[in-house]
Amino acid sequence: MIIIQARMTSTRLPEKVMLPLCGKSVLQVMIERLSNWHEHIIVATTNDGSERPILDLCNKLNIRTFEGDTNDVLGRYYNAAKLYGATDNTTIVRLTSDCPLIDQQLCAQVISKRLQQEYDMVNLGPHSGFPRGLDCCAFSFKLLEHTHNQATSTADREHVTLGMAKFNSMSTYTFSSQEDFSHYRLTLDEPDDYLAITAIYGAFCDSLNFSYPELLKMLKKKPELYDINKHVEQKVV
């Protein structure tokens, strides 16, 4: 199961998942970048009354949805997975909707590694050398359920994987990019991030079909793309 958390109430850039991008919306672009797995995707959104545009889009794209507590993202993941039939060994893939440059092949590496059942969690994200905005994390439903049952703090409920190591004895595998590209910021949190992502897609003539190596090549060729949002600081958990 690939669960994408998405809401309309982002504080720094409200309604960011529905901002226009390549003639679509940010969320639709992200979903289309994961075209091989549409039948496995669940969009876990909120039940606060603001979620209708997300639900309408998913209905149009034939993507499954779940509506849950706005602040209890951990609960949203657990209940979404349970609703759609997850069992202990089901692999849950966590993605966030602020990643419209997500790379399907990188995600496939994470999923493949997790399906080998050698590690409780497999991830590609912060501190791996990859640009922020390509984050992908996979873990068992059993791990998610135990964390859901134990976590009580606001931070642990809001950030799905934060409490996992606290409440579980677990093994983790983190993919490394080998070379450090963490200075490239490809996530969508603030207006300048939106300008940068729009400019990157513009450099590809609004095509959605480019790989991570092609993206890196473009960023190296056109450093002005990276300059647009390099000053934006990542929100600290």
mmCIF file of N, CA and C in Angstrom, residues 120-223:
data_model
loop_
_atom_site.group_PDB
_atom_site.id
_atom_site.type_symbol
_atom_site.label_atom_id
_atom_site.label_comp_id
_atom_site.label_asym_id
_atom_site.label_seq_id
_atom_site.Cartn_x
_atom_site.Cartn_y
_atom_site.Cartn_z
ATOM 1 N N ASP A 120 13.001 -3.892 9.018
ATOM 2 C CA ASP A 120 11.678 -3.435 9.432
ATOM 3 C C ASP A 120 11.286 -2.150 8.703
ATOM 4 N N MET A 121 12.280 -1.312 8.460
ATOM 5 C CA MET A 121 12.033 -0.058 7.752
ATOM 6 C C MET A 121 13.117 0.164 6.705
ATOM 7 N N VAL A 122 12.702 0.615 5.528
ATOM 8 C CA VAL A 122 13.640 0.999 4.473
ATOM 9 C C VAL A 122 13.266 2.406 4.044
ATOM 10 N N ASN A 123 14.256 3.277 3.954
ATOM 11 C CA ASN A 123 13.918 4.650 3.588
ATOM 12 C C ASN A 123 14.949 5.305 2.691
ATOM 13 N N LEU A 124 14.493 6.372 2.085
ATOM 14 C CA LEU A 124 15.322 7.265 1.280
ATOM 15 C C LEU A 124 14.828 8.658 1.614
ATOM 16 N N GLY A 125 15.654 9.437 2.286
ATOM 17 C CA GLY A 125 15.148 10.732 2.729
ATOM 18 C C GLY A 125 16.228 11.582 3.348
ATOM 19 N N PRO A 126 15.875 12.379 4.360
ATOM 20 C CA PRO A 126 16.843 13.254 5.011
ATOM 21 C C PRO A 126 18.082 12.491 5.467
ATOM 22 N N HIS A 127 19.221 13.100 5.312
ATOM 23 C CA HIS A 127 20.520 12.549 5.734
ATOM 24 C C HIS A 127 21.006 11.408 4.829
ATOM 25 N N SER A 128 20.325 11.197 3.699
ATOM 26 C CA SER A 128 20.762 10.143 2.781
ATOM 27 C C SER A 128 21.589 10.703 1.631
ATOM 28 N N GLY A 129 21.651 12.036 1.535
ATOM 29 C CA GLY A 129 22.370 12.678 0.446
ATOM 30 C C GLY A 129 21.483 13.008 -0.739
ATOM 31 N N PHE A 130 20.263 12.476 -0.758
ATOM 32 C CA PHE A 130 19.326 12.804 -1.831
ATOM 33 C C PHE A 130 18.696 14.180 -1.558
ATOM 34 N N PRO A 131 18.268 14.879 -2.594
ATOM 35 C CA PRO A 131 17.569 16.143 -2.378
ATOM 36 C C PRO A 131 16.296 15.932 -1.572
ATOM 37 N N ARG A 132 15.964 16.881 -0.727
ATOM 38 C CA ARG A 132 14.690 16.797 -0.010
ATOM 39 C C ARG A 132 13.556 16.994 -1.018
ATOM 40 N N GLY A 133 12.585 16.108 -0.948
ATOM 41 C CA GLY A 133 11.483 16.141 -1.908
ATOM 42 C C GLY A 133 11.362 14.844 -2.678
ATOM 43 N N LEU A 134 12.294 13.920 -2.426
ATOM 44 C CA LEU A 134 12.251 12.592 -3.039
ATOM 45 C C LEU A 134 12.014 11.516 -1.981
ATOM 46 N N ASP A 135 11.650 11.954 -0.783
ATOM 47 C CA ASP A 135 11.565 11.074 0.379
ATOM 48 C C ASP A 135 10.571 9.926 0.173
ATOM 49 N N CYS A 136 10.995 8.746 0.596
ATOM 50 C CA CYS A 136 10.156 7.559 0.519
ATOM 51 C C CYS A 136 10.528 6.656 1.689
ATOM 52 N N CYS A 137 9.531 6.147 2.392
ATOM 53 C CA CYS A 137 9.787 5.295 3.555
ATOM 54 C C CYS A 137 8.810 4.123 3.534
ATOM 55 N N ALA A 138 9.328 2.904 3.728
ATOM 56 C CA ALA A 138 8.496 1.700 3.693
ATOM 57 C C ALA A 138 8.693 0.889 4.974
ATOM 58 N N PHE A 139 7.602 0.375 5.511
ATOM 59 C CA PHE A 139 7.649 -0.376 6.771
ATOM 60 C C PHE A 139 6.451 -1.313 6.819
ATOM 61 N N SER A 140 6.475 -2.237 7.750
ATOM 62 C CA SER A 140 5.372 -3.195 7.859
ATOM 63 C C SER A 140 4.171 -2.575 8.566
ATOM 64 N N PHE A 141 2.993 -3.095 8.259
ATOM 65 C CA PHE A 141 1.794 -2.657 8.970
ATOM 66 C C PHE A 141 1.896 -2.981 10.458
ATOM 67 N N LYS A 142 2.540 -4.091 10.780
ATOM 68 C CA LYS A 142 2.717 -4.474 12.189
ATOM 69 C C LYS A 142 3.456 -3.378 12.951
ATOM 70 N N LEU A 143 4.498 -2.821 12.341
ATOM 71 C CA LEU A 143 5.268 -1.735 12.953
ATOM 72 C C LEU A 143 4.399 -0.485 13.101
ATOM 73 N N LEU A 144 3.615 -0.184 12.079
ATOM 74 C CA LEU A 144 2.712 0.963 12.117
ATOM 75 C C LEU A 144 1.671 0.789 13.217
ATOM 76 N N GLU A 145 1.100 -0.402 13.316
ATOM 77 C CA GLU A 145 0.046 -0.645 14.300
ATOM 78 C C GLU A 145 0.572 -0.518 15.730
ATOM 79 N N HIS A 146 1.740 -1.085 15.973
ATOM 80 C CA HIS A 146 2.300 -1.017 17.332
ATOM 81 C C HIS A 146 2.614 0.431 17.708
ATOM 82 N N THR A 147 3.148 1.184 16.770
ATOM 83 C CA THR A 147 3.448 2.599 17.023
ATOM 84 C C THR A 147 2.154 3.377 17.275
ATOM 85 N N HIS A 148 1.141 3.120 16.479
ATOM 86 C CA HIS A 148 -0.164 3.775 16.646
ATOM 87 C C HIS A 148 -0.742 3.498 18.038
ATOM 88 N N ASN A 149 -0.578 2.284 18.502
ATOM 89 C CA ASN A 149 -1.131 1.904 19.810
ATOM 90 C C ASN A 149 -0.354 2.487 20.982
ATOM 91 N N GLN A 150 0.927 2.841 20.761
ATOM 92 C CA GLN A 150 1.786 3.317 21.853
ATOM 93 C C GLN A 150 1.944 4.839 21.897
ATOM 94 N N ALA A 151 1.926 5.473 20.747
ATOM 95 C CA ALA A 151 2.280 6.902 20.669
ATOM 96 C C ALA A 151 1.184 7.788 21.245
ATOM 97 N N THR A 152 1.592 8.722 22.091
ATOM 98 C CA THR A 152 0.631 9.649 22.695
ATOM 99 C C THR A 152 0.991 11.118 22.476
ATOM 100 N N SER A 153 2.268 11.435 22.270
ATOM 101 C CA SER A 153 2.668 12.840 22.158
ATOM 102 C C SER A 153 2.196 13.435 20.832
ATOM 103 N N THR A 154 2.004 14.733 20.828
ATOM 104 C CA THR A 154 1.554 15.431 19.623
ATOM 105 C C THR A 154 2.515 15.201 18.462
ATOM 106 N N ALA A 155 3.822 15.288 18.756
ATOM 107 C CA ALA A 155 4.831 15.120 17.702
ATOM 108 C C ALA A 155 4.777 13.720 17.106
ATOM 109 N N ASP A 156 4.632 12.711 17.964
ATOM 110 C CA ASP A 156 4.596 11.329 17.480
ATOM 111 C C ASP A 156 3.337 11.035 16.676
ATOM 112 N N ARG A 157 2.240 11.705 17.006
ATOM 113 C CA ARG A 157 0.995 11.502 16.263
ATOM 114 C C ARG A 157 1.019 12.260 14.939
ATOM 115 N N GLU A 158 1.716 13.392 14.913
ATOM 116 C CA GLU A 158 1.742 14.219 13.700
ATOM 117 C C GLU A 158 2.741 13.703 12.679
ATOM 118 N N HIS A 159 3.841 13.103 13.150
ATOM 119 C CA HIS A 159 4.903 12.634 12.257
ATOM 120 C C HIS A 159 4.954 11.104 12.339
ATOM 121 N N VAL A 160 4.489 10.472 11.298
ATOM 122 C CA VAL A 160 4.177 9.042 11.314
ATOM 123 C C VAL A 160 5.320 8.160 11.805
ATOM 124 N N THR A 161 6.523 8.415 11.321
ATOM 125 C CA THR A 161 7.640 7.510 11.620
ATOM 126 C C THR A 161 8.462 7.941 12.831
ATOM 127 N N LEU A 162 8.182 9.107 13.377
ATOM 128 C CA LEU A 162 9.005 9.671 14.451
ATOM 129 C C LEU A 162 9.062 8.746 15.667
ATOM 130 N N GLY A 163 7.939 8.164 16.034
ATOM 131 C CA GLY A 163 7.890 7.341 17.234
ATOM 132 C C GLY A 163 8.253 5.884 17.023
ATOM 133 N N MET A 164 8.482 5.492 15.787
ATOM 134 C CA MET A 164 8.671 4.059 15.523
ATOM 135 C C MET A 164 9.862 3.473 16.271
ATOM 136 N N ALA A 165 10.975 4.166 16.273
ATOM 137 C CA ALA A 165 12.169 3.653 16.962
ATOM 138 C C ALA A 165 12.018 3.741 18.488
ATOM 139 N N LYS A 166 11.123 4.619 18.960
ATOM 140 C CA LYS A 166 10.903 4.765 20.404
ATOM 141 C C LYS A 166 10.195 3.549 20.984
ATOM 142 N N PHE A 167 9.242 3.041 20.221
ATOM 143 C CA PHE A 167 8.346 2.024 20.762
ATOM 144 C C PHE A 167 8.612 0.627 20.209
ATOM 145 N N ASN A 168 9.618 0.513 19.359
ATOM 146 C CA ASN A 168 9.878 -0.765 18.717
ATOM 147 C C ASN A 168 11.376 -1.041 18.649
ATOM 148 N N SER A 169 11.735 -2.297 18.763
ATOM 149 C CA SER A 169 13.097 -2.715 18.456
ATOM 150 C C SER A 169 13.105 -3.024 16.971
ATOM 151 N N MET A 170 13.834 -2.224 16.184
ATOM 152 C CA MET A 170 13.684 -2.333 14.738
ATOM 153 C C MET A 170 15.008 -2.159 14.007
ATOM 154 N N SER A 171 15.056 -2.744 12.822
ATOM 155 C CA SER A 171 16.220 -2.592 11.961
ATOM 156 C C SER A 171 15.849 -1.678 10.796
ATOM 157 N N THR A 172 16.792 -0.835 10.399
ATOM 158 C CA THR A 172 16.522 0.155 9.363
ATOM 159 C C THR A 172 17.608 0.128 8.294
ATOM 160 N N TYR A 173 17.184 0.253 7.048
ATOM 161 C CA TYR A 173 18.126 0.394 5.931
ATOM 162 C C TYR A 173 17.839 1.718 5.247
ATOM 163 N N THR A 174 18.869 2.563 5.107
ATOM 164 C CA THR A 174 18.715 3.853 4.437
ATOM 165 C C THR A 174 19.535 3.864 3.161
ATOM 166 N N PHE A 175 18.876 4.129 2.049
ATOM 167 C CA PHE A 175 19.592 4.253 0.782
ATOM 168 C C PHE A 175 20.448 5.513 0.791
ATOM 169 N N SER A 176 21.650 5.409 0.275
ATOM 170 C CA SER A 176 22.549 6.561 0.178
ATOM 171 C C SER A 176 22.702 6.968 -1.280
ATOM 172 N N SER A 177 22.770 8.262 -1.508
ATOM 173 C CA SER A 177 22.952 8.748 -2.882
ATOM 174 C C SER A 177 24.421 8.697 -3.307
ATOM 175 N N GLN A 178 25.301 8.277 -2.393
ATOM 176 C CA GLN A 178 26.757 8.256 -2.621
ATOM 177 C C GLN A 178 27.326 9.672 -2.633
ATOM 178 N N GLU A 179 26.880 10.484 -3.574
ATOM 179 C CA GLU A 179 27.299 11.887 -3.619
ATOM 180 C C GLU A 179 26.229 12.737 -2.933
ATOM 181 N N ASP A 180 26.654 13.815 -2.278
ATOM 182 C CA ASP A 180 25.715 14.637 -1.518
ATOM 183 C C ASP A 180 25.014 15.660 -2.416
ATOM 184 N N PHE A 181 23.708 15.463 -2.607
ATOM 185 C CA PHE A 181 22.897 16.405 -3.381
ATOM 186 C C PHE A 181 21.829 17.065 -2.510
ATOM 187 N N SER A 182 22.057 17.058 -1.202
ATOM 188 C CA SER A 182 21.039 17.568 -0.280
ATOM 189 C C SER A 182 20.849 19.087 -0.371
ATOM 190 N N HIS A 183 21.735 19.777 -1.093
ATOM 191 C CA HIS A 183 21.576 21.231 -1.259
ATOM 192 C C HIS A 183 20.472 21.560 -2.267
ATOM 193 N N TYR A 184 20.064 20.565 -3.061
ATOM 194 C CA TYR A 184 18.935 20.786 -3.965
ATOM 195 C C TYR A 184 17.643 20.598 -3.181
ATOM 196 N N ARG A 185 16.791 21.610 -3.208
ATOM 197 C CA ARG A 185 15.529 21.556 -2.450
ATOM 198 C C ARG A 185 14.377 21.364 -3.431
ATOM 199 N N LEU A 186 13.754 20.187 -3.393
ATOM 200 C CA LEU A 186 12.724 19.828 -4.363
ATOM 201 C C LEU A 186 11.362 19.610 -3.725
ATOM 202 N N THR A 187 11.218 20.025 -2.480
ATOM 203 C CA THR A 187 9.955 19.866 -1.772
ATOM 204 C C THR A 187 9.151 21.161 -1.824
ATOM 205 N N LEU A 188 7.858 21.072 -1.536
ATOM 206 C CA LEU A 188 6.965 22.222 -1.674
ATOM 207 C C LEU A 188 6.410 22.631 -0.313
ATOM 208 N N ASP A 189 7.026 23.653 0.279
ATOM 209 C CA ASP A 189 6.568 24.163 1.574
ATOM 210 C C ASP A 189 6.220 25.647 1.542
ATOM 211 N N GLU A 190 6.920 26.398 0.703
ATOM 212 C CA GLU A 190 6.765 27.850 0.694
ATOM 213 C C GLU A 190 6.635 28.368 -0.740
ATOM 214 N N PRO A 191 6.189 29.626 -0.917
ATOM 215 C CA PRO A 191 5.987 30.159 -2.270
ATOM 216 C C PRO A 191 7.205 30.033 -3.179
ATOM 217 N N ASP A 192 8.408 30.247 -2.661
ATOM 218 C CA ASP A 192 9.590 30.138 -3.523
ATOM 219 C C ASP A 192 9.864 28.690 -3.933
ATOM 220 N N ASP A 193 9.451 27.720 -3.111
ATOM 221 C CA ASP A 193 9.537 26.321 -3.522
ATOM 222 C C ASP A 193 8.654 26.080 -4.744
ATOM 223 N N TYR A 194 7.467 26.668 -4.713
ATOM 224 C CA TYR A 194 6.535 26.530 -5.836
ATOM 225 C C TYR A 194 7.124 27.136 -7.106
ATOM 226 N N LEU A 195 7.740 28.306 -6.962
ATOM 227 C CA LEU A 195 8.387 28.940 -8.123
ATOM 228 C C LEU A 195 9.493 28.050 -8.679
ATOM 229 N N ALA A 196 10.284 27.453 -7.789
ATOM 230 C CA ALA A 196 11.398 26.599 -8.221
ATOM 231 C C ALA A 196 10.882 25.348 -8.925
ATOM 232 N N ILE A 197 9.883 24.701 -8.351
ATOM 233 C CA ILE A 197 9.353 23.468 -8.942
ATOM 234 C C ILE A 197 8.690 23.756 -10.282
ATOM 235 N N THR A 198 7.968 24.877 -10.353
ATOM 236 C CA THR A 198 7.354 25.277 -11.624
ATOM 237 C C THR A 198 8.434 25.525 -12.682
ATOM 238 N N ALA A 199 9.531 26.174 -12.285
ATOM 239 C CA ALA A 199 10.627 26.453 -13.218
ATOM 240 C C ALA A 199 11.318 25.170 -13.675
ATOM 241 N N ILE A 200 11.466 24.208 -12.767
ATOM 242 C CA ILE A 200 12.085 22.925 -13.131
ATOM 243 C C ILE A 200 11.231 22.203 -14.172
ATOM 244 N N TYR A 201 9.927 22.142 -13.925
ATOM 245 C CA TYR A 201 9.057 21.511 -14.919
ATOM 246 C C TYR A 201 9.080 22.293 -16.227
ATOM 247 N N GLY A 202 9.172 23.616 -16.128
ATOM 248 C CA GLY A 202 9.279 24.436 -17.339
ATOM 249 C C GLY A 202 10.521 24.086 -18.149
ATOM 250 N N ALA A 203 11.626 23.784 -17.457
ATOM 251 C CA ALA A 203 12.870 23.403 -18.138
ATOM 252 C C ALA A 203 12.708 22.080 -18.878
ATOM 253 N N PHE A 204 11.745 21.254 -18.418
ATOM 254 C CA PHE A 204 11.431 19.997 -19.105
ATOM 255 C C PHE A 204 10.203 20.151 -20.010
ATOM 256 N N CYS A 205 9.852 21.397 -20.339
ATOM 257 C CA CYS A 205 8.697 21.696 -21.206
ATOM 258 C C CYS A 205 7.396 21.108 -20.643
ATOM 259 N N ASP A 206 7.288 21.114 -19.326
ATOM 260 C CA ASP A 206 6.113 20.613 -18.605
ATOM 261 C C ASP A 206 5.856 19.126 -18.817
ATOM 262 N N SER A 207 6.864 18.392 -19.251
ATOM 263 C CA SER A 207 6.752 16.938 -19.329
ATOM 264 C C SER A 207 6.884 16.347 -17.929
ATOM 265 N N LEU A 208 6.151 15.274 -17.653
ATOM 266 C CA LEU A 208 6.269 14.591 -16.368
ATOM 267 C C LEU A 208 7.208 13.391 -16.459
ATOM 268 N N ASN A 209 7.678 13.103 -17.657
ATOM 269 C CA ASN A 209 8.437 11.871 -17.897
ATOM 270 C C ASN A 209 9.939 12.119 -17.955
ATOM 271 N N PHE A 210 10.519 12.340 -16.792
ATOM 272 C CA PHE A 210 11.974 12.429 -16.698
ATOM 273 C C PHE A 210 12.420 11.720 -15.426
ATOM 274 N N SER A 211 13.617 11.183 -15.477
ATOM 275 C CA SER A 211 14.141 10.372 -14.378
ATOM 276 C C SER A 211 14.942 11.235 -13.406
ATOM 277 N N TYR A 212 15.284 10.644 -12.284
ATOM 278 C CA TYR A 212 16.140 11.338 -11.316
ATOM 279 C C TYR A 212 17.498 11.711 -11.917
ATOM 280 N N PRO A 213 18.186 10.817 -12.636
ATOM 281 C CA PRO A 213 19.452 11.220 -13.269
ATOM 282 C C PRO A 213 19.277 12.388 -14.240
ATOM 283 N N GLU A 214 18.166 12.399 -14.983
ATOM 284 C CA GLU A 214 17.910 13.512 -15.904
ATOM 285 C C GLU A 214 17.639 14.802 -15.132
ATOM 286 N N LEU A 215 16.960 14.685 -14.008
ATOM 287 C CA LEU A 215 16.696 15.845 -13.156
ATOM 288 C C LEU A 215 17.998 16.415 -12.608
ATOM 289 N N LEU A 216 18.868 15.540 -12.117
ATOM 290 C CA LEU A 216 20.172 15.999 -11.614
ATOM 291 C C LEU A 216 20.964 16.710 -12.696
ATOM 292 N N LYS A 217 20.958 16.141 -13.876
ATOM 293 C CA LYS A 217 21.690 16.729 -15.008
ATOM 294 C C LYS A 217 21.171 18.129 -15.315
ATOM 295 N N MET A 218 19.841 18.294 -15.257
ATOM 296 C CA MET A 218 19.239 19.602 -15.516
ATOM 297 C C MET A 218 19.621 20.602 -14.420
ATOM 298 N N LEU A 219 19.601 20.175 -13.163
ATOM 299 C CA LEU A 219 19.931 21.070 -12.053
ATOM 300 C C LEU A 219 21.393 21.519 -12.120
ATOM 301 N N LYS A 220 22.267 20.628 -12.552
ATOM 302 C CA LYS A 220 23.683 20.989 -12.696
ATOM 303 C C LYS A 220 23.888 21.927 -13.882
ATOM 304 N N LYS A 221 23.109 21.702 -14.920
ATOM 305 C CA LYS A 221 23.226 22.520 -16.137
ATOM 306 C C LYS A 221 22.659 23.918 -15.921
ATOM 307 N N LYS A 222 21.619 24.015 -15.100
ATOM 308 C CA LYS A 222 20.933 25.296 -14.887
ATOM 309 C C LYS A 222 20.889 25.623 -13.399
ATOM 310 N N PRO A 223 21.994 26.079 -12.821
ATOM 311 C CA PRO A 223 22.031 26.370 -11.384
ATOM 312 C C PRO A 223 21.045 27.450 -10.958
#
